[in-house]
Short mmCIF file of C-alpha atoms in Angstrom, two decimals:
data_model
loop_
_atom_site.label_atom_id
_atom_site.label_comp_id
_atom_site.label_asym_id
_atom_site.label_seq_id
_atom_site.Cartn_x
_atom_site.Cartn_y
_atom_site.Cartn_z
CA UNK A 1 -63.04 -43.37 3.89
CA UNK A 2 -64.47 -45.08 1.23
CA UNK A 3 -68.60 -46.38 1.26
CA UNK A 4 -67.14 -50.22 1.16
CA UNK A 5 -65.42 -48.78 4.63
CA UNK A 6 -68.03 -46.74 6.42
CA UNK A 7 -70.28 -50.36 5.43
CA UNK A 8 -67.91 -52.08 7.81
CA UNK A 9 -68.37 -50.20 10.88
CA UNK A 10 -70.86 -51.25 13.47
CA UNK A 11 -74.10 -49.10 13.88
CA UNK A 12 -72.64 -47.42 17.06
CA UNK A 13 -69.18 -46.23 15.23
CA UNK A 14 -71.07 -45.36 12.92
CA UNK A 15 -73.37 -43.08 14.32
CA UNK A 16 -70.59 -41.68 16.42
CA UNK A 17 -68.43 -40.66 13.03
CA UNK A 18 -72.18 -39.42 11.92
CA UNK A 19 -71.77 -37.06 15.06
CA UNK A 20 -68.56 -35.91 14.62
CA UNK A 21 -68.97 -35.27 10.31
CA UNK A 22 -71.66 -33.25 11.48
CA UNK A 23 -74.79 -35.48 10.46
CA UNK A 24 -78.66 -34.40 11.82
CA UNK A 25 -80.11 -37.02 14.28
CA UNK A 26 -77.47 -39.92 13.63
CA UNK A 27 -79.85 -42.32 15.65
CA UNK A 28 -82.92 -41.82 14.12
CA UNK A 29 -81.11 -42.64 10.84
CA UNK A 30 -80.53 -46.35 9.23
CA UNK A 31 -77.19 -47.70 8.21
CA UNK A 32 -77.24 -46.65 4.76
CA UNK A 33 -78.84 -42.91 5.63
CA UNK A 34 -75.52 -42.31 8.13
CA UNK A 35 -72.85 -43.21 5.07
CA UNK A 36 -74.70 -41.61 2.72
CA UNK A 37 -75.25 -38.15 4.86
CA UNK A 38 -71.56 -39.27 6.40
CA UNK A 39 -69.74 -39.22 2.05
CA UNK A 40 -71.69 -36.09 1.28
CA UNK A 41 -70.52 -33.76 4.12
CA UNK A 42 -66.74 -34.97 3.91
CA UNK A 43 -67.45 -34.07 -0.06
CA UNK A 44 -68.64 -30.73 0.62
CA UNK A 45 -71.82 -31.57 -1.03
CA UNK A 46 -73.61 -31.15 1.93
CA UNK A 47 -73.32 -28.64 4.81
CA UNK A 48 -72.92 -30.40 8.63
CA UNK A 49 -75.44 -29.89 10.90
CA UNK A 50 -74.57 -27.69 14.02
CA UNK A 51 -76.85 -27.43 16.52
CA UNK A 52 -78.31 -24.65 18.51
CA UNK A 53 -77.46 -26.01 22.04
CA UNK A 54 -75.54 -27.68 23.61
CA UNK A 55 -77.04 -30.80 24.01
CA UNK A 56 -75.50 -33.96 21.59
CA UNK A 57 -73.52 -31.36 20.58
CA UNK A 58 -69.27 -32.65 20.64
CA UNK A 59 -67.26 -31.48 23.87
CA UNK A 60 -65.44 -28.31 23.46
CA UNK A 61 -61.12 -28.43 23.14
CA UNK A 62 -61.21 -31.81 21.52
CA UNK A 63 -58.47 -30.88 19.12
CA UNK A 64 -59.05 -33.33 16.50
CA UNK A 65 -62.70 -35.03 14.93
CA UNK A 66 -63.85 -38.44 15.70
CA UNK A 67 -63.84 -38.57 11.34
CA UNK A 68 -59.95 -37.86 11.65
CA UNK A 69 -59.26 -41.62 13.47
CA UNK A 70 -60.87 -43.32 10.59
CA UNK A 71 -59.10 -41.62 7.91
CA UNK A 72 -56.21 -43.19 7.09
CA UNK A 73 -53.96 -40.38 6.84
CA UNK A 74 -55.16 -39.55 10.64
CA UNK A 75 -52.64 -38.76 13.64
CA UNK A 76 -53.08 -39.06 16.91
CA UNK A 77 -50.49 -37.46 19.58
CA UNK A 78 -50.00 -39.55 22.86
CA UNK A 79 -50.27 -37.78 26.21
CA UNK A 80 -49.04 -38.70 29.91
CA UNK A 81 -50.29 -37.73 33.64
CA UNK A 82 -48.56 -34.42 33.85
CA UNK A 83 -46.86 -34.81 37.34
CA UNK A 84 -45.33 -38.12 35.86
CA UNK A 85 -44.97 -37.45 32.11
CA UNK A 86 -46.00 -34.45 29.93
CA UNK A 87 -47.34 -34.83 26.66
CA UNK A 88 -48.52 -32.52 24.08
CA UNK A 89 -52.06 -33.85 23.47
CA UNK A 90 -55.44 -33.13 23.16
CA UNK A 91 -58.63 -34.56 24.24
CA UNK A 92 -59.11 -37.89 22.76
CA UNK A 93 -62.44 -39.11 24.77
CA UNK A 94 -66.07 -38.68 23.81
CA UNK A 95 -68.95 -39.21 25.53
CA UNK A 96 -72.71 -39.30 24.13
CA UNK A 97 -75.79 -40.87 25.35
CA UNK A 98 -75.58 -44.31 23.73
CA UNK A 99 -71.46 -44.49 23.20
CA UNK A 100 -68.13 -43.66 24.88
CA UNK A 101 -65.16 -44.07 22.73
CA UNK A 102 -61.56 -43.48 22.84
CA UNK A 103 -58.92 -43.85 21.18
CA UNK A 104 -55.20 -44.38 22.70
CA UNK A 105 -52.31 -47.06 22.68
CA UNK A 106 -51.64 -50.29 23.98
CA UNK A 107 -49.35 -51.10 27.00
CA UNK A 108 -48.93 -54.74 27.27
CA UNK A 109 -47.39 -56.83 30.28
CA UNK A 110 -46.66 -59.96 31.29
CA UNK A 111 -49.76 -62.80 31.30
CA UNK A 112 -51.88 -61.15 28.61
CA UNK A 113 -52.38 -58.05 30.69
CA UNK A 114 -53.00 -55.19 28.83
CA UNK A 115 -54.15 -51.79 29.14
CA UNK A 116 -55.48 -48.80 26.79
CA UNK A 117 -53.05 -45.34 27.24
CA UNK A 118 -55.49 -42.35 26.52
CA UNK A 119 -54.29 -38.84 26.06
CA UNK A 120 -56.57 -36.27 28.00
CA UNK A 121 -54.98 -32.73 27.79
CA UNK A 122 -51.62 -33.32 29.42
CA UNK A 123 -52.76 -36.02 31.74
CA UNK A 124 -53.30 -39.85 30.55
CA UNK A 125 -55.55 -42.52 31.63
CA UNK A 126 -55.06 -45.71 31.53
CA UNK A 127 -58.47 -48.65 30.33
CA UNK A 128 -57.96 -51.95 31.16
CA UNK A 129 -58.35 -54.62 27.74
CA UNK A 130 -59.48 -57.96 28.95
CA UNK A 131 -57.59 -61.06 28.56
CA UNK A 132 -60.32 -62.02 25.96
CA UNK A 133 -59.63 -59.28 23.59
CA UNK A 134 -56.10 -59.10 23.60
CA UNK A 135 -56.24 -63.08 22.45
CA UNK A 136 -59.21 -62.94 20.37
CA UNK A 137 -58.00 -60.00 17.94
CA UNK A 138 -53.97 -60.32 18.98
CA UNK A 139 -52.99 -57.24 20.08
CA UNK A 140 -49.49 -56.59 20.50
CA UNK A 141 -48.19 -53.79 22.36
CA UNK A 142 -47.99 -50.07 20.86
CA UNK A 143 -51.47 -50.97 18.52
CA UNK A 144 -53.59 -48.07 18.27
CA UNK A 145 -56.95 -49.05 19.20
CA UNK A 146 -60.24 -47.43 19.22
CA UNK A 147 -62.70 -48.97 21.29
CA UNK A 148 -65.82 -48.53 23.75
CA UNK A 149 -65.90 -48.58 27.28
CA UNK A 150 -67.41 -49.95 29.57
CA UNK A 151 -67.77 -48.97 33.62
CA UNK A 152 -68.53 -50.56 36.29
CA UNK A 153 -67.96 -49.65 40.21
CA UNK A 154 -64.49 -50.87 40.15
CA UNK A 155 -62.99 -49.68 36.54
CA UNK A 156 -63.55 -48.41 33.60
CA UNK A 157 -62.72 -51.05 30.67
CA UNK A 158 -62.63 -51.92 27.09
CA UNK A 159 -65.80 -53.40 25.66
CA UNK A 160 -65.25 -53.56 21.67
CA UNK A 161 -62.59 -52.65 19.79
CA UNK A 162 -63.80 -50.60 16.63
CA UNK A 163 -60.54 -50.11 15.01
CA UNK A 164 -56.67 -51.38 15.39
CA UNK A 165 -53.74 -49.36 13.59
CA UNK A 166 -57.11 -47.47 11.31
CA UNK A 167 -58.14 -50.05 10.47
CA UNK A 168 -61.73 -51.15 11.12
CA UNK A 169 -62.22 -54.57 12.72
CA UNK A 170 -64.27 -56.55 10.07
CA UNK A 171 -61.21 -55.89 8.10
CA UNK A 172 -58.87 -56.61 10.46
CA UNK A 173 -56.23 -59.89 9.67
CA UNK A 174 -55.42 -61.33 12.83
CA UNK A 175 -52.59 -63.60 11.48
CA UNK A 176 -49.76 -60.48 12.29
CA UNK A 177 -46.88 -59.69 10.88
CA UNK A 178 -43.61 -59.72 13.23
CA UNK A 179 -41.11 -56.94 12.80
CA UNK A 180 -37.82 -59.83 13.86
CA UNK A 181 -39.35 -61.77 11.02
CA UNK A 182 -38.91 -58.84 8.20
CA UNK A 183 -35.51 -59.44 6.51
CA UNK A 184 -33.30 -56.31 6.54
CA UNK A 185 -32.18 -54.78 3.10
CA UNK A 186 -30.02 -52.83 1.94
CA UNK A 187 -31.61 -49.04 2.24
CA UNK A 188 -32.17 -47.70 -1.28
CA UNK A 189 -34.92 -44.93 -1.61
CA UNK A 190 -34.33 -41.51 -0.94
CA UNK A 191 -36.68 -40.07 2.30
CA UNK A 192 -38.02 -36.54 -0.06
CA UNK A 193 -38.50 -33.47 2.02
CA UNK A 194 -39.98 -30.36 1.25
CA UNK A 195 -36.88 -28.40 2.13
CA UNK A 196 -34.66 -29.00 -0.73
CA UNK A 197 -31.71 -28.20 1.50
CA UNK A 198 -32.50 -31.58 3.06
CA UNK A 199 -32.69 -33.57 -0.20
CA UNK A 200 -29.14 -32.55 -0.76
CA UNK A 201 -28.45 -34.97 1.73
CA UNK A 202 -29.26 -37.88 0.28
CA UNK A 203 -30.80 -39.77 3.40
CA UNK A 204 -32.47 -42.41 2.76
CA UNK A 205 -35.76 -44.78 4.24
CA UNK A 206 -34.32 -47.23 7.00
CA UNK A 207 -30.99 -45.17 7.89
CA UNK A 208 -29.85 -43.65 10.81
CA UNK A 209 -29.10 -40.00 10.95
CA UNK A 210 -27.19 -38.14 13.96
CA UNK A 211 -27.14 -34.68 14.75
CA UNK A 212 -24.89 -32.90 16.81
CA UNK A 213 -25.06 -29.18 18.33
CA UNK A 214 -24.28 -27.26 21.26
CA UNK A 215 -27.05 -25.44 22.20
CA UNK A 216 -30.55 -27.38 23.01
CA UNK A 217 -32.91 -24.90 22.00
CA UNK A 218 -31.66 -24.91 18.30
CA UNK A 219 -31.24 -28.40 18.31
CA UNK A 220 -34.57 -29.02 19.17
CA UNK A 221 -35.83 -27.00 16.74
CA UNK A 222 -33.31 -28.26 14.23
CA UNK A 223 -34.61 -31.86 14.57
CA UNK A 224 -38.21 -30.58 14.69
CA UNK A 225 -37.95 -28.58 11.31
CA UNK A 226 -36.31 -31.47 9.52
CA UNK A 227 -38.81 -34.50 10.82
CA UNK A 228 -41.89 -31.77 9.55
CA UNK A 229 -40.40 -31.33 6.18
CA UNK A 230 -39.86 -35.23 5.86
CA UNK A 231 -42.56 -36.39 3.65
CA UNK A 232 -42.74 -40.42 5.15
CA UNK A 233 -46.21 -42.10 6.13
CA UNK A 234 -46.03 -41.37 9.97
CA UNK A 235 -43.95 -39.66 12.58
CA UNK A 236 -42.93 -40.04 15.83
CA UNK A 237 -41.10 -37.52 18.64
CA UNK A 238 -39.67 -38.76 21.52
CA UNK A 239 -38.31 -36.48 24.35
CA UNK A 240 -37.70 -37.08 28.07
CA UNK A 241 -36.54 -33.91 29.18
CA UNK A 242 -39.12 -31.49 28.48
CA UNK A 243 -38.83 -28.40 30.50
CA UNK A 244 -41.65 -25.80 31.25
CA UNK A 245 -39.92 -23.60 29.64
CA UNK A 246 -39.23 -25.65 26.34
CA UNK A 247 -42.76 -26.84 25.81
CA UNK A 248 -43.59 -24.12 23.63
CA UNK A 249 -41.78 -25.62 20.60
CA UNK A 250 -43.34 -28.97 21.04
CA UNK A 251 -46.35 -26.44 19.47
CA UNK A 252 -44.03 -26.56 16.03
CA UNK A 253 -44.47 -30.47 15.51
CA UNK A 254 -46.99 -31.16 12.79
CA UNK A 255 -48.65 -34.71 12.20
CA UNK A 256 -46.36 -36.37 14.62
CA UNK A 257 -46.89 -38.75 17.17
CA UNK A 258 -45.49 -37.06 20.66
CA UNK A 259 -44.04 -39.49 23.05
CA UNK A 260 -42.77 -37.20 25.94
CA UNK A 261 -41.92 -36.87 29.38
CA UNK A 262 -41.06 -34.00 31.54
CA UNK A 263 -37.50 -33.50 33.19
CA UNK A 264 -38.97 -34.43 36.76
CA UNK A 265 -40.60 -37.45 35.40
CA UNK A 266 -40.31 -40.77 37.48
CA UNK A 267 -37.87 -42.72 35.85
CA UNK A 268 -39.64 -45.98 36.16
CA UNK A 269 -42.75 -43.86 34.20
CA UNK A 270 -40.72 -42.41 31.51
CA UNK A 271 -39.22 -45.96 30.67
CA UNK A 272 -43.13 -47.36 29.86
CA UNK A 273 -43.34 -44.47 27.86
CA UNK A 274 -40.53 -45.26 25.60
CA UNK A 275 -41.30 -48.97 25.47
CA UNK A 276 -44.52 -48.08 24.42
CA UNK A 277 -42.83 -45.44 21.79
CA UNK A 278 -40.19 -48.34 20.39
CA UNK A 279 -43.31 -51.52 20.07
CA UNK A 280 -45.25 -48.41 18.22
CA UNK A 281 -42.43 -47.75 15.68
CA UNK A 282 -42.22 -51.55 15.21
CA UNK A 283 -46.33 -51.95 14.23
CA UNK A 284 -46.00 -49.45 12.12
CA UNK A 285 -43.09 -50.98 10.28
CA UNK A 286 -45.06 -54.31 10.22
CA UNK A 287 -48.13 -52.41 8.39
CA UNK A 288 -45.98 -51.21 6.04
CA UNK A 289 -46.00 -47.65 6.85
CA UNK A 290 -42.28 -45.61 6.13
CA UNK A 291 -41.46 -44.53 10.04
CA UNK A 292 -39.89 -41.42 10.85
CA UNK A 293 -38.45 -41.41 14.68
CA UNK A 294 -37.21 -38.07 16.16
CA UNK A 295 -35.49 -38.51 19.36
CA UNK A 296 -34.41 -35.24 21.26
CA UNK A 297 -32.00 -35.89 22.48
CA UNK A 298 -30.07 -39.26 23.46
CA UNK A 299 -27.85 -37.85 26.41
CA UNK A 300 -30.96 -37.24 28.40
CA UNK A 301 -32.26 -40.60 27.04
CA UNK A 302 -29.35 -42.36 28.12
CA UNK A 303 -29.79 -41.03 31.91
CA UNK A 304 -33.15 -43.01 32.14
CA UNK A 305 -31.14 -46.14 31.73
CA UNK A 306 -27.56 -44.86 33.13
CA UNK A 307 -26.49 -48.34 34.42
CA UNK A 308 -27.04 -51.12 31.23
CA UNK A 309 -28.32 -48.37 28.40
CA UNK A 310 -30.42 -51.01 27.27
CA UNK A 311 -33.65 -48.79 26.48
CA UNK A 312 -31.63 -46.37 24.53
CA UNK A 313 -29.65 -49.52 22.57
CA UNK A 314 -33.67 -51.19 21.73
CA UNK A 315 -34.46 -47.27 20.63
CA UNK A 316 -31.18 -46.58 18.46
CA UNK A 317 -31.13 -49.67 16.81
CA UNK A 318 -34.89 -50.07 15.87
CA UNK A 319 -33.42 -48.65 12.11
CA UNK A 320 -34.95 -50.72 9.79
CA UNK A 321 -35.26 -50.91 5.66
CA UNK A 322 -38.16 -54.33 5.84
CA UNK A 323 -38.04 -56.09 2.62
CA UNK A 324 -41.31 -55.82 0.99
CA UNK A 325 -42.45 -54.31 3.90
CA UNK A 326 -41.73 -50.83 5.83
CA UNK A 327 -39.05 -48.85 7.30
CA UNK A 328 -38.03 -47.05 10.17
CA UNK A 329 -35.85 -43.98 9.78
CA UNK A 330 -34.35 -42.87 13.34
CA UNK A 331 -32.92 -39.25 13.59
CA UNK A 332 -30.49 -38.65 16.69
CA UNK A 333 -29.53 -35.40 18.60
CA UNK A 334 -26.30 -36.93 20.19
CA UNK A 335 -23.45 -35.44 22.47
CA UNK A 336 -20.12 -35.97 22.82
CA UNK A 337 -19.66 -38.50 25.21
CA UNK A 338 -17.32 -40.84 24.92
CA UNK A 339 -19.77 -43.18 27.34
CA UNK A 340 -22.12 -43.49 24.12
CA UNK A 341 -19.27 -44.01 21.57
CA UNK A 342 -20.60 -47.35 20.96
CA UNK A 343 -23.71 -46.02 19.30
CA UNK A 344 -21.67 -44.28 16.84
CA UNK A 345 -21.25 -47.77 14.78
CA UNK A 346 -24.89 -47.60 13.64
CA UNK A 347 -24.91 -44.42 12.38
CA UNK A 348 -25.29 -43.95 8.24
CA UNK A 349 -25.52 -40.12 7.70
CA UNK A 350 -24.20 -37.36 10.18
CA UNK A 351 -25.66 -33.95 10.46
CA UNK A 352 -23.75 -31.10 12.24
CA UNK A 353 -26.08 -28.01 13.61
CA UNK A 354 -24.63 -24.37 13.65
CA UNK A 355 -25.45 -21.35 13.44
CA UNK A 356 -29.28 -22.34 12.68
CA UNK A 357 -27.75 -24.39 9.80
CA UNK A 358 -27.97 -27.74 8.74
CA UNK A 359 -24.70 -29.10 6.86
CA UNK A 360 -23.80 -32.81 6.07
CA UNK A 361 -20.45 -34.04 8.29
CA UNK A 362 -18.70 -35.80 5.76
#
C-alpha cells in the first residue's frame, strides 16, 4: 500500500493496520507517525513491535493480518455456520479498545436489505448494513466490505465502511460498473499456469473448461491442483458436498476464495451461499480482475436445484471474456448425466482425469 493510500484511511483504520503491521502505541501516534512507522515495517526497515503481554496484543488463530485486507493482492476465504454450511476459514474479526472491524461479504435482499457474511472459524455471522449505507456508497451484493461495528442490545451492525472490493472509501467511485452491461468478446489470451502441462492446453481467459473423472477424491484434487497453478488475479472454489472426511484437501487450496457447504447442509442455506458465490464472481469481473471459478463438482450442484436447475444454469454460464474489462474463467467437474446434457453447449475446452493425469479430450 502505497503512502498516497495509507493517507486515505481514517485515523481508526489506520491505527488498526498500525496494530496489526506491528507499530508501538498506534494511538498515541499522529496520522503521519502511523504511515510512516506503518511503510517502514512492511519494508523491513524497521522491526514490529511485539509486546510482552497480552494486553492490545492481536487475538491468537487469526490466520491472516489486518495489513493483508488492504493489500491489494489480499485474499480472504468465506466461511459458513458449520451445522448449516462448512467453510474453510479463519478468524476474520478483531476487537481492540477503540475499534471492532471485520471484514466479510455482502448478502443483499429485496428492499435494500442487506447484511455483512463474516467467516469465524467454520461458523459465520451475519451484520446487518443499514438501508443508508447500502444507498449512500451502492453496494451490490457479493462486495467485500470492511467495516466497523456497532452494538446495541438488539444487534450488532455496520457503522462505517472502511473499504469495498480493497479499495479504501475516499477512493471509492460510486457510479458502478454492471457486469450485463460489459459486451462479450471473443476470448483471446491464454490463462498461464505454472504447470507447463497445463499451458499445453491452450485455455484461455473467459472460457469454460469441463472435467470429467470417476473417482471424487482425484477429481477434487485434480481441479484443486490446476485452479492453484492458474496464475489469474483471484480465485474462487465452490463445493456443496463437503464431507468430514474430504475436508482435509480443502487444506491444498492456496489464495482462493472458499465458498462451501457441507453434504448435510440445508438446501435453502447452501443456495444463499452460491448466490452470494455467482454476484462475487460478477464484482470481480466488473473491477477488472481475471476470475478463476472452480466448481467441485456440478452433479452435487445440480441436486440443490433438482427441479428448474436454475442456480447451476446462473453458475455455468457466468463465463465471461468483458471487453475492456475482466473475465471469468469457470472450470467444471461434470458427470455423465444425460439430465445435464444441456450444459454441454457452453463448454470450450474438455479435460478428461485418469490415472492422476490430466489430458485434453479432443
Amino acid at each position: 500500500m502505497t503512502e498516497e493510500q495509507l493517507n486515505e484511511l481514517s485515523i481508526f483504520a489506520l491505527r488498526e493496520l498500525a496494530r496489526r503491521t506491528g507499530v508501538y502505541a498506534p494511538t498515541s501516534k499522529k496520522k503521519s507517525e502511523l504511515i510512516k512507522n506503518i511503510i517502514e515495517i512492511s519494508e523491513g526497515k524497521k522491526e514490529p513491535y511485539i509486546a510482552k503481554t497480552k494486553q492490545g496484543r492481536p487475538p491468537k488463530d487469526v490466520g491472516y493480518s489486518f495489513a493483508d485486507i488492504l493489500m491489494p493482492k489480499s485474499h480472504f476465504n468465506f466461511a459458513q455456520n458449520s451445522n448449516i454450511n462448512s467453510f474453510s476459514q479463519k478468524r476474520a474479526e478483531f476487537k481492540y479498545d477503540d475499534i471492532k472491524t471485520v471484514s466479510g461479504f455482502v448478502e443483499l435482499l429485496s428492499n435494500n436489505t442487506a447484511f455483512l457474511w463474516v467467516g469465524k472459524q467454520e461458523n459465520y455471522l451475519e451484520y446487518f448494513i443499514p438501508e443508508d449505507i447500502v444507498k449512500k456508497h451502492n453496494i451490490k451484493m457479493g462486495d467485500k466490505l470492511l467495516v466497523e461495528l456497532s452494538s446495541t442490545e438488539n444487534q450488532t451492525s455496520i457503522k462505517e465502511v472502511f473499504t469495498i472490493n480493497d479499495i479504501p472509501i475516499k477512493k471509492y467511485n460510486n457510479a458502478r460498473v454492471d457486469y450485463y452491461e460489459i459486451e462479450h468478446v471473443e476470448p483471446a489470451n491464454k490463462i498461464p499456469f505454472d504447470n507447463e502441462e497445463f499451458n499445453s492446453f491452450d485455455i484461455k481467459f473467459g472460457e469454460s473448461v469441463y472435467l470429467y473423472g470417476s473417482d471424487n477424491k482425484v477429481n477434487t484434487e485434480s481441479i484443486i491442483e490446476i485452479m492453484n497453478s492458474a496464475l489469474v488475479d483471484k480465485k474462487i472454489y465452490i463445493n456443496v458436498s463437503i464431507a468430514e472426511k474430504n475436508k482435509y484437501l480443502l487444506k491444498k487450496i492456496k489464495n482462493s476464495e472458499l465458498f462451501i457447504s457441507s453434504i448435510t447442509a440445508e438446501m435453502d442455506s447452501v443456495k444463499r451461499l452460491v448466490n452470494v458465490a455467482i454476484e462475487r464472481a460478477k464484482r470481480l469481473l466488473e473491477k477488472g480482475e481475471n476470475v478463476l471459478m472452480a466448481i467441485d463438482d456440478v452433479l452435487s450442484l445440480s441436486g440443490v436445484d433438482s427441479l428448474d436447475l436454475n442456480l447451476t444454469k446462473n453458475l455455468l454460464s457466468l463465463t465471461k471474456c468483458g471487453k475492456n474489462s475482466g473475465t471469468i474463467s469457470v472450470f467444471a467437474i461434470m458427470p455423465g448425466e444425460k439430465n445435464l446434457n444441456l450444459f454441454e453447449k457452453l463448454v470450450d475446452k474438455r479435460i478428461n482425469i485418469s490415472d492422476d493425469k490430466l489430458t485434453l479430450i479432443q
